[in-house]
């Protein structure tokens, strides 16, 4: 696989509360920044309905979780933890993306595997475990509104 230099993607782990009322604005602002930079927007979601493939291109930039995050691609995983990183790694390989140039956004410990496979992880929210890990690893923390 040839890696396309300069082509990036932003992976949003929407399996938990990433698009909740408290964090939606922060996440949508990050997505808008990536969209304006020409980055591919990818959502990692929970398992699809029976018969839906594990990864499928989005048609007409569908809205994910009803919060207005228009994804170019939606990756489905039905298992927590390692399965999330596996679909992200596979997508980066198939799309010829350089993992060091990609971003990931997560707010829950099950998303840590996704954050660890990209060069630009971002922790969203105020989860104590996630913010402590982000500080230890030197990852940016995107703070959200308290509700």
Coordinates of N, CA and C in Angstrom, one line a residue:
X1 N 0.8 -1.2 0.0 CA 0.0 0.0 0.0 C 0.9 1.2 0.0
X2 N 0.6 2.1 -0.9 CA 1.3 3.4 -0.9 C 0.6 4.4 0.0
X3 N 1.4 5.0 0.9 CA 0.8 6.0 1.7 C 0.8 7.4 1.0
X4 N -0.4 8.0 1.0 CA -0.5 9.3 0.4 C -0.2 10.4 1.3
X5 N 1.0 11.0 1.1 CA 1.5 12.0 2.0 C 0.5 13.2 2.0
X6 N 0.3 13.7 3.2 CA -0.6 14.9 3.3 C -2.1 14.6 3.4
X7 N -2.5 13.4 3.1 CA -3.9 13.0 3.2 C -4.1 12.6 4.7
X8 N -5.1 13.2 5.3 CA -5.4 12.9 6.7 C -6.8 12.5 6.9
X9 N -7.1 11.9 8.1 CA -8.4 11.6 8.5 C -8.6 11.9 10.0
X10 N -9.8 12.2 10.4 CA -10.1 12.4 11.8 C -11.1 11.4 12.1
X11 N -10.8 10.5 13.1 CA -11.7 9.5 13.6 C -12.4 9.9 14.8
X12 N -13.7 9.8 14.9 CA -14.5 10.2 16.0 C -15.2 8.9 16.6
X13 N -14.8 8.6 17.8 CA -15.4 7.4 18.4 C -16.7 7.8 19.1
X14 N -17.8 7.5 18.3 CA -19.2 7.9 18.8 C -19.9 6.8 19.4
X15 N -19.2 5.7 19.9 CA -19.8 4.6 20.6 C -20.3 4.9 22.0
X16 N -19.9 6.0 22.5 CA -20.4 6.4 23.9 C -21.0 7.8 23.9
X17 N -20.4 8.7 24.7 CA -21.0 10.0 24.9 C -20.4 11.1 24.1
X18 N -19.6 10.8 23.1 CA -18.8 11.9 22.4 C -19.7 13.0 21.8
X19 N -21.0 12.6 21.5 CA -21.9 13.6 20.9 C -23.0 14.0 21.9
X20 N -22.7 13.9 23.2 CA -23.7 14.3 24.2 C -23.9 15.8 24.2
X21 N -24.9 16.2 24.9 CA -25.2 17.7 24.9 C -24.0 18.5 25.4
X22 N -23.2 17.9 26.4 CA -22.1 18.7 26.9 C -20.9 18.7 26.0
X23 N -20.7 17.8 25.1 CA -19.5 17.8 24.3 C -19.8 18.0 22.8
X24 N -21.0 18.0 22.4 CA -21.4 18.1 20.9 C -20.8 19.3 20.3
X25 N -20.9 20.5 20.9 CA -20.3 21.7 20.3 C -18.8 21.6 20.1
X26 N -18.1 21.1 21.1 CA -16.7 20.9 21.0 C -16.3 20.0 19.8
X27 N -17.0 18.9 19.7 CA -16.7 17.9 18.7 C -17.1 18.4 17.3
X28 N -18.2 19.1 17.2 CA -18.6 19.6 15.9 C -17.7 20.7 15.4
X29 N -17.1 21.5 16.4 CA -16.1 22.5 16.0 C -14.9 21.8 15.5
X30 N -14.4 20.8 16.1 CA -13.3 20.0 15.7 C -13.5 19.4 14.3
X31 N -14.7 18.9 14.1 CA -15.1 18.3 12.8 C -15.1 19.4 11.7
X32 N -15.6 20.5 12.0 CA -15.6 21.6 11.0 C -14.2 22.1 10.7
X33 N -13.3 22.1 11.6 CA -11.9 22.4 11.4 C -11.3 21.4 10.4
X34 N -11.5 20.1 10.7 CA -11.0 19.1 9.9 C -11.6 19.1 8.5
X35 N -12.9 19.4 8.4 CA -13.6 19.4 7.1 C -13.0 20.6 6.3
X36 N -12.7 21.7 6.9 CA -12.2 22.9 6.1 C -10.7 22.6 5.7
X37 N -10.0 21.7 6.4 CA -8.7 21.4 6.1 C -8.6 20.3 5.0
X38 N -9.8 19.8 4.6 CA -9.8 18.8 3.6 C -9.6 17.4 4.1
X39 N -9.7 17.2 5.4 CA -9.5 15.9 6.0 C -10.8 15.0 5.9
X40 N -10.6 13.7 5.8 CA -11.7 12.8 5.8 C -12.3 12.7 7.2
X41 N -13.6 12.7 7.3 CA -14.2 12.6 8.6 C -14.8 11.2 8.7
X42 N -14.3 10.4 9.8 CA -14.7 9.0 9.9 C -15.3 8.9 11.3
X43 N -16.5 8.2 11.4 CA -17.1 7.9 12.7 C -16.9 6.4 13.0
X44 N -16.5 6.1 14.2 CA -16.5 4.7 14.6 C -17.7 4.5 15.5
X45 N -18.6 3.7 15.0 CA -19.9 3.5 15.7 C -20.0 2.0 16.2
X46 N -21.1 1.8 17.0 CA -21.4 0.5 17.5 C -21.9 -0.4 16.4
X47 N -22.0 -1.6 16.6 CA -22.4 -2.6 15.6 C -23.6 -2.2 14.8
X48 N -23.6 -2.5 13.5 CA -24.7 -2.2 12.6 C -25.8 -3.2 12.7
X49 N -26.9 -3.0 12.0 CA -28.0 -3.9 11.9 C -27.5 -5.1 11.1
X50 N -28.1 -6.3 11.3 CA -27.7 -7.5 10.5 C -27.7 -7.2 9.0
X51 N -26.6 -7.7 8.4 CA -26.5 -7.5 6.9 C -25.8 -6.2 6.5
X52 N -25.5 -5.3 7.5 CA -24.7 -4.1 7.1 C -23.3 -4.4 7.2
X53 N -22.5 -4.1 6.2 CA -21.0 -4.4 6.2 C -20.3 -3.7 7.4
X54 N -19.2 -4.3 7.8 CA -18.4 -3.7 8.9 C -17.9 -2.3 8.7
X55 N -17.6 -2.0 7.4 CA -17.2 -0.6 7.1 C -17.9 -0.3 5.8
X56 N -18.5 0.9 5.7 CA -19.1 1.2 4.4 C -19.0 2.7 4.2
X57 N -18.8 3.1 3.0 CA -18.8 4.5 2.7 C -20.1 5.2 3.0
X58 N -20.1 6.4 3.5 CA -21.3 7.1 3.8 C -21.8 7.7 2.5
X59 N -23.1 7.7 2.3 CA -23.8 8.2 1.1 C -24.4 9.6 1.5
X60 N -23.9 10.6 0.8 CA -24.5 12.0 1.0 C -24.1 12.5 2.4
X61 N -23.0 12.1 3.0 CA -22.5 12.6 4.3 C -23.6 12.5 5.3
X62 N -24.0 11.2 5.7 CA -25.0 11.0 6.7 C -24.7 11.7 8.1
X63 N -25.7 12.1 8.8 CA -25.5 12.6 10.1 C -25.4 11.4 11.1
X64 N -24.5 11.5 12.0 CA -24.3 10.4 12.9 C -24.8 10.8 14.3
X65 N -25.6 9.9 14.9 CA -26.2 10.1 16.2 C -27.0 11.4 16.3
X66 N -27.5 11.9 15.2 CA -28.5 13.0 15.2 C -27.9 14.3 15.7
X67 N -26.5 14.4 15.9 CA -26.0 15.6 16.4 C -25.4 16.5 15.3
X68 N -25.5 16.1 14.1 CA -25.0 17.0 13.0 C -23.6 16.7 12.6
X69 N -23.0 15.6 13.0 CA -21.6 15.2 12.5 C -21.7 14.5 11.2
X70 N -21.4 15.2 10.1 CA -21.6 14.6 8.8 C -20.3 13.8 8.5
X71 N -20.4 12.5 8.4 CA -19.2 11.7 8.2 C -19.0 11.3 6.7
X72 N -17.8 11.2 6.3 CA -17.5 10.7 4.9 C -17.5 9.2 4.9
X73 N -17.2 8.6 6.1 CA -17.2 7.1 6.2 C -17.6 6.8 7.6
X74 N -18.3 5.7 7.8 CA -18.7 5.2 9.1 C -18.2 3.8 9.2
X75 N -17.4 3.5 10.3 CA -16.8 2.2 10.6 C -17.6 1.6 11.7
X76 N -18.1 0.4 11.5 CA -18.9 -0.2 12.6 C -18.0 -1.3 13.3
X77 N -18.2 -1.4 14.6 CA -17.6 -2.4 15.3 C -18.6 -2.9 16.4
X78 N -18.7 -4.1 16.6 CA -19.7 -4.6 17.5 C -19.1 -5.0 18.9
X79 N -17.8 -4.9 19.0 CA -17.1 -5.3 20.2 C -16.3 -4.0 20.7
X80 N -16.2 -3.9 22.0 CA -15.4 -2.8 22.6 C -13.9 -3.1 22.5
X81 N -13.2 -2.1 23.0 CA -11.7 -2.2 23.1 C -11.0 -2.5 21.8
X82 N -10.3 -3.6 21.6 CA -9.4 -3.8 20.5 C -10.1 -3.7 19.1
X83 N -11.4 -4.1 19.1 CA -12.0 -4.1 17.8 C -12.1 -2.7 17.2
X84 N -12.2 -1.7 18.0 CA -12.2 -0.3 17.5 C -10.9 0.0 16.8
X85 N -9.8 -0.3 17.4 CA -8.5 0.0 16.8 C -8.3 -0.8 15.5
X86 N -8.8 -2.0 15.5 CA -8.6 -2.9 14.3 C -9.3 -2.3 13.1
X87 N -10.5 -1.8 13.2 CA -11.2 -1.2 12.1 C -10.6 0.1 11.6
X88 N -10.0 0.9 12.6 CA -9.3 2.1 12.2 C -8.0 1.8 11.5
X89 N -7.3 0.9 12.0 CA -6.0 0.5 11.4 C -6.3 0.0 9.9
X90 N -7.3 -0.8 9.8 CA -7.6 -1.4 8.5 C -8.0 -0.2 7.5
X91 N -8.8 0.7 8.0 CA -9.3 1.8 7.2 C -8.1 2.7 6.7
X92 N -7.2 3.0 7.7 CA -6.0 3.8 7.3 C -5.2 3.1 6.2
X93 N -5.0 1.8 6.4 CA -4.3 1.0 5.4 C -4.9 1.0 4.0
X94 N -6.2 0.7 4.0 CA -7.0 0.7 2.7 C -7.0 2.0 2.0
X95 N -7.1 3.1 2.8 CA -7.2 4.4 2.2 C -5.8 5.0 2.0
X96 N -4.7 4.3 2.3 CA -3.4 4.8 2.1 C -3.0 6.0 3.0
X97 N -3.6 6.1 4.2 CA -3.4 7.2 5.1 C -2.2 6.9 6.0
X98 N -1.4 7.9 6.3 CA -0.3 7.8 7.2 C -0.9 8.0 8.6
X99 N -0.8 6.9 9.5 CA -1.3 7.0 10.8 C -0.8 8.2 11.6
X100 N 0.5 8.6 11.4 CA 1.1 9.7 12.1 C 0.4 11.0 11.8
X101 N -0.2 11.1 10.7 CA -0.9 12.3 10.3 C -2.4 12.4 10.7
X102 N -2.9 11.2 11.1 CA -4.4 11.1 11.4 C -4.7 11.6 12.9
X103 N -5.9 11.9 13.1 CA -6.4 12.4 14.4 C -7.5 11.4 14.9
X104 N -7.6 11.3 16.2 CA -8.7 10.5 16.8 C -9.3 11.3 18.0
X105 N -10.6 11.2 18.2 CA -11.3 11.9 19.3 C -12.0 10.8 20.1
X106 N -11.8 10.8 21.4 CA -12.5 9.8 22.2 C -12.8 10.4 23.6
X107 N -13.8 9.8 24.3 CA -14.2 10.3 25.6 C -14.3 9.2 26.6
X108 N -14.0 8.0 26.2 CA -14.3 6.8 27.1 C -13.1 5.9 27.0
X109 N -12.9 5.1 28.1 CA -11.7 4.2 28.1 C -11.7 3.2 27.0
X110 N -12.9 2.8 26.5 CA -13.0 1.8 25.4 C -12.4 2.4 24.1
X111 N -12.3 3.7 24.0 CA -11.8 4.4 22.8 C -10.3 4.6 22.9
X112 N -9.7 4.2 24.0 CA -8.2 4.3 24.1 C -7.4 3.6 23.0
X113 N -7.9 2.5 22.6 CA -7.2 1.8 21.5 C -7.2 2.6 20.2
X114 N -8.3 3.3 20.0 CA -8.3 4.1 18.8 C -7.3 5.3 18.9
X115 N -7.3 5.9 20.1 CA -6.4 7.0 20.3 C -5.0 6.6 20.1
X116 N -4.7 5.4 20.5 CA -3.3 5.0 20.5 C -2.7 4.6 19.1
X117 N -3.6 4.5 18.1 CA -3.1 4.1 16.8 C -3.0 5.2 15.8
X118 N -3.2 6.4 16.3 CA -3.0 7.6 15.4 C -1.9 8.5 16.0
X119 N -1.4 9.4 15.2 CA -0.4 10.3 15.7 C -0.9 11.5 16.4
X120 N -2.2 11.8 16.3 CA -2.8 13.0 16.9 C -4.0 12.7 17.7
X121 N -3.9 12.0 18.9 CA -5.1 11.7 19.7 C -5.6 12.9 20.5
X122 N -6.9 12.9 20.7 CA -7.5 14.0 21.4 C -8.5 13.4 22.4
X123 N -8.4 13.8 23.6 CA -9.4 13.3 24.6 C -10.4 14.4 24.8
X124 N -11.7 14.0 24.7 CA -12.8 15.0 24.8 C -13.5 14.7 26.2
X125 N -13.7 15.8 26.9 CA -14.5 15.7 28.1 C -13.7 15.7 29.4
X126 N -14.4 15.3 30.4 CA -13.8 15.4 31.8 C -13.7 14.1 32.5
X127 N -13.7 13.0 31.8 CA -13.6 11.7 32.4 C -12.2 11.7 33.1
X128 N -12.2 11.4 34.5 CA -10.9 11.4 35.2 C -9.9 10.5 34.7
X129 N -10.2 9.3 34.3 CA -9.3 8.3 33.8 C -8.7 8.8 32.5
X130 N -9.5 9.3 31.6 CA -9.1 9.8 30.3 C -8.2 11.0 30.4
X131 N -8.6 12.0 31.3 CA -7.8 13.2 31.4 C -6.5 12.9 32.0
X132 N -6.4 12.0 33.0 CA -5.1 11.6 33.6 C -4.2 11.0 32.6
X133 N -4.8 10.1 31.8 CA -4.0 9.4 30.8 C -3.5 10.4 29.7
X134 N -4.4 11.3 29.3 CA -4.0 12.3 28.4 C -2.8 13.2 28.9
X135 N -2.9 13.6 30.1 CA -1.8 14.4 30.7 C -0.5 13.6 30.7
X136 N -0.6 12.3 31.1 CA 0.6 11.4 31.2 C 1.2 11.2 29.8
X137 N 0.4 11.2 28.8 CA 0.9 10.9 27.4 C 1.2 12.2 26.6
X138 N 0.8 13.3 27.2 CA 1.0 14.6 26.5 C -0.1 14.9 25.4
X139 N -1.2 14.2 25.5 CA -2.3 14.4 24.5 C -3.1 15.6 24.9
X140 N -3.6 16.4 23.9 CA -4.5 17.5 24.2 C -5.8 17.0 24.7
X141 N -6.4 17.8 25.6 CA -7.7 17.6 26.2 C -8.6 18.7 25.7
X142 N -9.7 18.3 25.1 CA -10.8 19.2 24.7 C -11.8 19.3 25.7
X143 N -11.9 20.3 26.5 CA -12.8 20.4 27.6 C -14.2 20.7 27.0
X144 N -15.2 20.3 27.8 CA -16.6 20.5 27.3 C -17.4 21.2 28.4
X145 N -18.6 21.6 28.0 CA -19.5 22.2 28.9 C -20.0 21.3 30.0
X146 N -20.2 21.7 31.2 CA -20.7 20.9 32.2 C -22.3 21.0 32.2
X147 N -22.9 19.9 32.3 CA -24.4 19.9 32.4 C -24.8 19.1 33.6

